[in-house]
Short mmCIF file of C-alpha atoms in Angstrom, two decimals:
data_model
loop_
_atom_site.label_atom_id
_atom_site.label_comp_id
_atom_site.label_asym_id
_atom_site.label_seq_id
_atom_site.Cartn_x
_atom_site.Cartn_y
_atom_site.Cartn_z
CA UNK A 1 -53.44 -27.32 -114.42
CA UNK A 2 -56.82 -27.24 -114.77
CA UNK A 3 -59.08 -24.06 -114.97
CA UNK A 4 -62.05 -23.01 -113.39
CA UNK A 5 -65.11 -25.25 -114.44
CA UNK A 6 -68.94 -24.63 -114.80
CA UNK A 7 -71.63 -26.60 -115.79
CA UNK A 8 -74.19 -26.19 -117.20
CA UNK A 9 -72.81 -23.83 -119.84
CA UNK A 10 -76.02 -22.37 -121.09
CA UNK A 11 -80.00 -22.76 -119.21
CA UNK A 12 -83.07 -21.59 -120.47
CA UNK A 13 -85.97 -21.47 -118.34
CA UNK A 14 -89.08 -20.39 -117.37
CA UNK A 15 -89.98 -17.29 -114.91
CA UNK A 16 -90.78 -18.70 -111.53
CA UNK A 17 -88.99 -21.53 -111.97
CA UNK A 18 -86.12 -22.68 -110.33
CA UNK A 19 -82.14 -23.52 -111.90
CA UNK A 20 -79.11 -24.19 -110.21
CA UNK A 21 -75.71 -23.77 -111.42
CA UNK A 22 -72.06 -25.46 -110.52
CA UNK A 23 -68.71 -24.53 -110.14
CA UNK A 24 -65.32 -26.22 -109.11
CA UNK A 25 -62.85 -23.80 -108.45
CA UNK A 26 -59.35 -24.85 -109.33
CA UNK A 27 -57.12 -27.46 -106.72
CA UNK A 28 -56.21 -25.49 -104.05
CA UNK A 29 -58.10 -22.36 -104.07
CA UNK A 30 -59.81 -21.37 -101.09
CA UNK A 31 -61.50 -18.09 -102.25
CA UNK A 32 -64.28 -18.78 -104.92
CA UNK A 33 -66.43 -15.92 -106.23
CA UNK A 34 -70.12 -15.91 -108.27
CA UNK A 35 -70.27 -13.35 -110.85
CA UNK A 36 -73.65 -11.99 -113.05
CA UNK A 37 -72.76 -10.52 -116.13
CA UNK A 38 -75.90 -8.84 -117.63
CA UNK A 39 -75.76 -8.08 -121.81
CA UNK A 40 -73.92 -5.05 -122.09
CA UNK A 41 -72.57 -4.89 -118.43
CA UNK A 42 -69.45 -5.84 -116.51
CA UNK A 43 -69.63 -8.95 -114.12
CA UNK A 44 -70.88 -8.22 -110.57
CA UNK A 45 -70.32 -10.08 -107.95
CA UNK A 46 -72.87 -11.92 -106.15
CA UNK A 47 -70.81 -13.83 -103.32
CA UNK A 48 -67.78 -14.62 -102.28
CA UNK A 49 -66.45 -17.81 -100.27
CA UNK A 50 -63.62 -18.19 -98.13
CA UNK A 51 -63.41 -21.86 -97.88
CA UNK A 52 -66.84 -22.38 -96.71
CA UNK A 53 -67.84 -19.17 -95.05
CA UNK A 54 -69.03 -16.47 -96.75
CA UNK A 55 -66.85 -13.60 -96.69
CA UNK A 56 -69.43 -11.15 -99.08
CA UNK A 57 -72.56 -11.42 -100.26
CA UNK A 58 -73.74 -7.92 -99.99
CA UNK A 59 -75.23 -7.82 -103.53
CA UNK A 60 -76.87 -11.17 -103.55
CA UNK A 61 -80.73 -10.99 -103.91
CA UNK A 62 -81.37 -13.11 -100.82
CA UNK A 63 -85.28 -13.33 -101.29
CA UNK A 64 -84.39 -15.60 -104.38
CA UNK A 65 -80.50 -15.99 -104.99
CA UNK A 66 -78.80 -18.76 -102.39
CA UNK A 67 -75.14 -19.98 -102.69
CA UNK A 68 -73.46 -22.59 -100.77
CA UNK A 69 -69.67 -24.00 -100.51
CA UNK A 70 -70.36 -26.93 -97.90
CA UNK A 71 -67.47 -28.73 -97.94
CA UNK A 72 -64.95 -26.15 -99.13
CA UNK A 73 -64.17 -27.22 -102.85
CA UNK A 74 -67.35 -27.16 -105.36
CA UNK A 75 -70.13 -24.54 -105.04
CA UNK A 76 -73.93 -24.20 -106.20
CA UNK A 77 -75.89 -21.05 -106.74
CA UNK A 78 -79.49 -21.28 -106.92
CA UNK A 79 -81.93 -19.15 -108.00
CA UNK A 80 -85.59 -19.89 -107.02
CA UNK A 81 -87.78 -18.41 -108.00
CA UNK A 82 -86.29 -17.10 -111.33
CA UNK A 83 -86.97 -14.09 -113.07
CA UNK A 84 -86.64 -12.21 -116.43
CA UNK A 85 -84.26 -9.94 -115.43
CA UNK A 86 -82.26 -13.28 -114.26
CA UNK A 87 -81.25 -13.79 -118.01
CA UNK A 88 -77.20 -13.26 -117.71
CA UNK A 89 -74.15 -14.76 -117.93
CA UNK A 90 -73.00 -16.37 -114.63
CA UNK A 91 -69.41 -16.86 -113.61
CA UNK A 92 -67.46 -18.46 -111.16
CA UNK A 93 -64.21 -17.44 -110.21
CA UNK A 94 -61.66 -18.74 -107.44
CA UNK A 95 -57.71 -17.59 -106.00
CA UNK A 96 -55.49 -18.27 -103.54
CA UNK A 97 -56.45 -16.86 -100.84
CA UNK A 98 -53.13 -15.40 -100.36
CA UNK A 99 -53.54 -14.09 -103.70
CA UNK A 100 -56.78 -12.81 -103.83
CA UNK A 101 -55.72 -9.70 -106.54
CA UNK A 102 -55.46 -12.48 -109.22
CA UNK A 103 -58.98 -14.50 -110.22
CA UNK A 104 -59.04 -17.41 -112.45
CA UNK A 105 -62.87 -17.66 -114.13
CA UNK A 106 -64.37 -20.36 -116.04
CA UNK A 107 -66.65 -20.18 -118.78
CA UNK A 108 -70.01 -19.24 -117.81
CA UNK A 109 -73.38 -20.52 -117.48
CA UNK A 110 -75.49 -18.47 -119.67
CA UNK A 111 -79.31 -18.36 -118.42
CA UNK A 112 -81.98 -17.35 -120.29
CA UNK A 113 -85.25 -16.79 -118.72
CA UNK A 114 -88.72 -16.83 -120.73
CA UNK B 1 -66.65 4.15 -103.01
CA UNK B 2 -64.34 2.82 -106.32
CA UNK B 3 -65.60 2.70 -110.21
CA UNK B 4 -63.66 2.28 -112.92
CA UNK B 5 -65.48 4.68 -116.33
CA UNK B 6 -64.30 2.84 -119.54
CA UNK B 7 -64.49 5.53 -122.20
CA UNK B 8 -66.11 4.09 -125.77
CA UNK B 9 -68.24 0.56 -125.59
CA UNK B 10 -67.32 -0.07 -129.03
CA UNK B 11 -63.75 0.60 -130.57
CA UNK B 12 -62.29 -0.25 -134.14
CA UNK B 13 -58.94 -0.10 -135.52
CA UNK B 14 -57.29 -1.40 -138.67
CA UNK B 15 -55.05 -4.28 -138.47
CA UNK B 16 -51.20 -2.98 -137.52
CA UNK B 17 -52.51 0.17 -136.07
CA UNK B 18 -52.13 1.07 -132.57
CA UNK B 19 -54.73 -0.15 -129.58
CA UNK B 20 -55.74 2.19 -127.38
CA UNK B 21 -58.83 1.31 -124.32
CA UNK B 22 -59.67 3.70 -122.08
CA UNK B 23 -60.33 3.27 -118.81
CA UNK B 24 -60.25 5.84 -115.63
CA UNK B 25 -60.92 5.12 -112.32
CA UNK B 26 -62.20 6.14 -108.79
CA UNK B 27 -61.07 5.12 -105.85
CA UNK B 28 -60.68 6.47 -101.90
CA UNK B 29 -57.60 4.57 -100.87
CA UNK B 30 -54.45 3.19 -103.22
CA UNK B 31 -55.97 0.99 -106.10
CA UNK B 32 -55.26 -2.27 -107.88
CA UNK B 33 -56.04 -2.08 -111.15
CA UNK B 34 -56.44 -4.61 -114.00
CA UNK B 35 -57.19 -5.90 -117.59
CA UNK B 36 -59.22 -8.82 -118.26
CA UNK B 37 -60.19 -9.90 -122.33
CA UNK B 38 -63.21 -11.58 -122.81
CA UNK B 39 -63.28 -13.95 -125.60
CA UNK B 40 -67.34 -14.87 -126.89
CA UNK B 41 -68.44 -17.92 -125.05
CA UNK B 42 -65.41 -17.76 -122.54
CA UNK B 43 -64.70 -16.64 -119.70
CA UNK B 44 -62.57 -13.63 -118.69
CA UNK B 45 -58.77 -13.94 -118.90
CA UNK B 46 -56.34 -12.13 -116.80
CA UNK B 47 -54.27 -9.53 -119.17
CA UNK B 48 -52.48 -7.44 -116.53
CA UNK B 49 -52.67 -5.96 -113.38
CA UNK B 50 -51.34 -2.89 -111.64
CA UNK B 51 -50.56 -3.38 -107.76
CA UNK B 52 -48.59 -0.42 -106.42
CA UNK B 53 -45.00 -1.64 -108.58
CA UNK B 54 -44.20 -0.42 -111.37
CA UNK B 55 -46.59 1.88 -113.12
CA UNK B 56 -45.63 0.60 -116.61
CA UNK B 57 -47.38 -2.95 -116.47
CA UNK B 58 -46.97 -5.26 -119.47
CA UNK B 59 -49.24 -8.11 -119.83
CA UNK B 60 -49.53 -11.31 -121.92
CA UNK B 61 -49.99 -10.87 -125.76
CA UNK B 62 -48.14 -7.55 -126.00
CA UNK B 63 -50.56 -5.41 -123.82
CA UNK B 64 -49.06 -2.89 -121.49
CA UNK B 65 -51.07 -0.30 -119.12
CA UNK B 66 -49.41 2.41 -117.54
CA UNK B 67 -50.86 3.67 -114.64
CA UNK B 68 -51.35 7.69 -114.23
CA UNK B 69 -52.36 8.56 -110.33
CA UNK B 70 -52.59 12.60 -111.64
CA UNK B 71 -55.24 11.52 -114.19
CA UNK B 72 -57.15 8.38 -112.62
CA UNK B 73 -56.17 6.50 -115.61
CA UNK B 74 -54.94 2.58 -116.32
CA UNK B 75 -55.69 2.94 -120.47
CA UNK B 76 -54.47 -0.42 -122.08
CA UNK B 77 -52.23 -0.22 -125.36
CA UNK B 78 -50.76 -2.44 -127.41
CA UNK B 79 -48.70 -1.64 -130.56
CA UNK B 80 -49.80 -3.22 -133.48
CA UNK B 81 -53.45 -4.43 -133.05
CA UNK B 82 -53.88 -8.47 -134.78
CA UNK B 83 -56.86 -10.03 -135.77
CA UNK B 84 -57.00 -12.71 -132.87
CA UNK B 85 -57.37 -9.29 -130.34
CA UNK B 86 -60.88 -9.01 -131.53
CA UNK B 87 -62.46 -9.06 -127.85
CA UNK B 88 -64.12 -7.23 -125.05
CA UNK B 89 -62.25 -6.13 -122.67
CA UNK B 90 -62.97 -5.12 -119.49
CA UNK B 91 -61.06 -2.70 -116.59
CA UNK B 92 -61.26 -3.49 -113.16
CA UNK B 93 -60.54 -2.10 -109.87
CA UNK B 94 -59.96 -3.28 -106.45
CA UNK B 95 -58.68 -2.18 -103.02
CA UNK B 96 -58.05 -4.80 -99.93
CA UNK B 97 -60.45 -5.02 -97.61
CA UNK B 98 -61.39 -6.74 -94.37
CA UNK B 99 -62.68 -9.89 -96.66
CA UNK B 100 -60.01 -9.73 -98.99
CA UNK B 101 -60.26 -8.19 -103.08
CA UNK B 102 -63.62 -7.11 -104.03
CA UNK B 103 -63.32 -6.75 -108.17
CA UNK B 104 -65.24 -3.99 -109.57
CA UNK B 105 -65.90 -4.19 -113.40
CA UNK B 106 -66.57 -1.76 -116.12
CA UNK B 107 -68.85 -1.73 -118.58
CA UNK B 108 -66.55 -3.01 -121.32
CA UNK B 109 -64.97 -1.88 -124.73
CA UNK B 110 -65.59 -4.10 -127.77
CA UNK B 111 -62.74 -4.12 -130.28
CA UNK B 112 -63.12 -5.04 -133.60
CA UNK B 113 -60.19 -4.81 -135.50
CA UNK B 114 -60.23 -5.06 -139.23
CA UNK B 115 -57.96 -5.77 -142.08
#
């Protein structure tokens, strides 16, 4: 079966510009979740999809952070424009969504911003 | 509110000895609770999780939690500590809600484990 997978894997960047990152949950999965891991920090979540709809995205900077599932499968988070407190680790995650108490990730994009 | 404290960012133990991550939690209503290990460059990787069963919960790679409601704990153990458990790991804590399983991480404890 295969995992959870994220491209790029690692960004750099300037501030103010913009990046976008993508994730393909694994076959199957409804529920798909964005993640920012800052140095030195556990992963927060930014978003969570239920299919297409969003079913969280209470800690999602909406002036510059946008996320969209549009045909229920991949998903792309953008961040425009980006800043230095950006730089982290960003991870997708997706479940069943009759089984949301167990998350698959994949690997990460790491983003550094200059 | 829920939170999950992990005790120690940075732990060490000889190779053979005895693991021991601490993690304690808060939480209004029944928790999950869970393990993840975070190789670098990966992603993070389901150890174990705690869902109301058993208290004793053993995971993959000879990892077991035990959960302790009277002390808001879910520590992680594991015997004999091997070379290839060099990691961070991280606790995590969830309850159902209207949208489903909202993770909420700790901080992490980095273990180094030496020969």
């Amino acid at each position: 079966e295969a995992g959870v997978a994220q491209s790029p894997r690692y960004k750099i960047i300037e501030k103010r510009q913009s990046v976008a990152f993508w994730c393909n949950p694994i076959s199957g999965h409804a529920t798909l979740y964005w993640y920012q891991q800052i140095l030195g920090q556990g992963p927060k979540l930014l978003i969570q999809f239920q299919n297409n709809g969003v079913v969280d995205d209470s800690q999602l900077p909406k002036d510059r952070f946008s996320a969209e599932r549009l045909k229920g499968v991949d998903s792309t988070l953008k961040i425009q424009p980006a800043k230095l407190e950006d730089s982290a680790v960003y991870l997708c995650a997706s479940s069943l969504a009759s089984r949301q108490d167990t998350q698959y990730f994949g690997p990460g994009t790491r983003l550094t911003v200059l | 509110a829920q939170s999950v404290t992990q005790l120690g960012s940075h732990v060490s133990v000889s190779e053979g000895a005895l693991v021991l991550l601490r993690c304690n939690y808060s939480s209004s209503v029944p928790p999950y609770l869970f393990w993840y290990v975070q190789y670098p460059n990966q992603g993070l990787q389901l150890l174990l999780k705690y869902t109301s069963a058993a208290t004793l919960v053993k995971g993959i790679n000879g990892f077991e939690a035990e959960f302790k409601k009277s002390e808001t704990s879910f520590h992680l153990t594991k015997p004999s500590a091997h070379m290839s458990d060099a990691a961070e790991y991280f606790c995590a804590v969830s309850f159902r809600t209207g949208g489903g399983n909202k993770l909420t991480f700790g901080t992490g404890t980095q273990l180094k484990v030496e020969l």
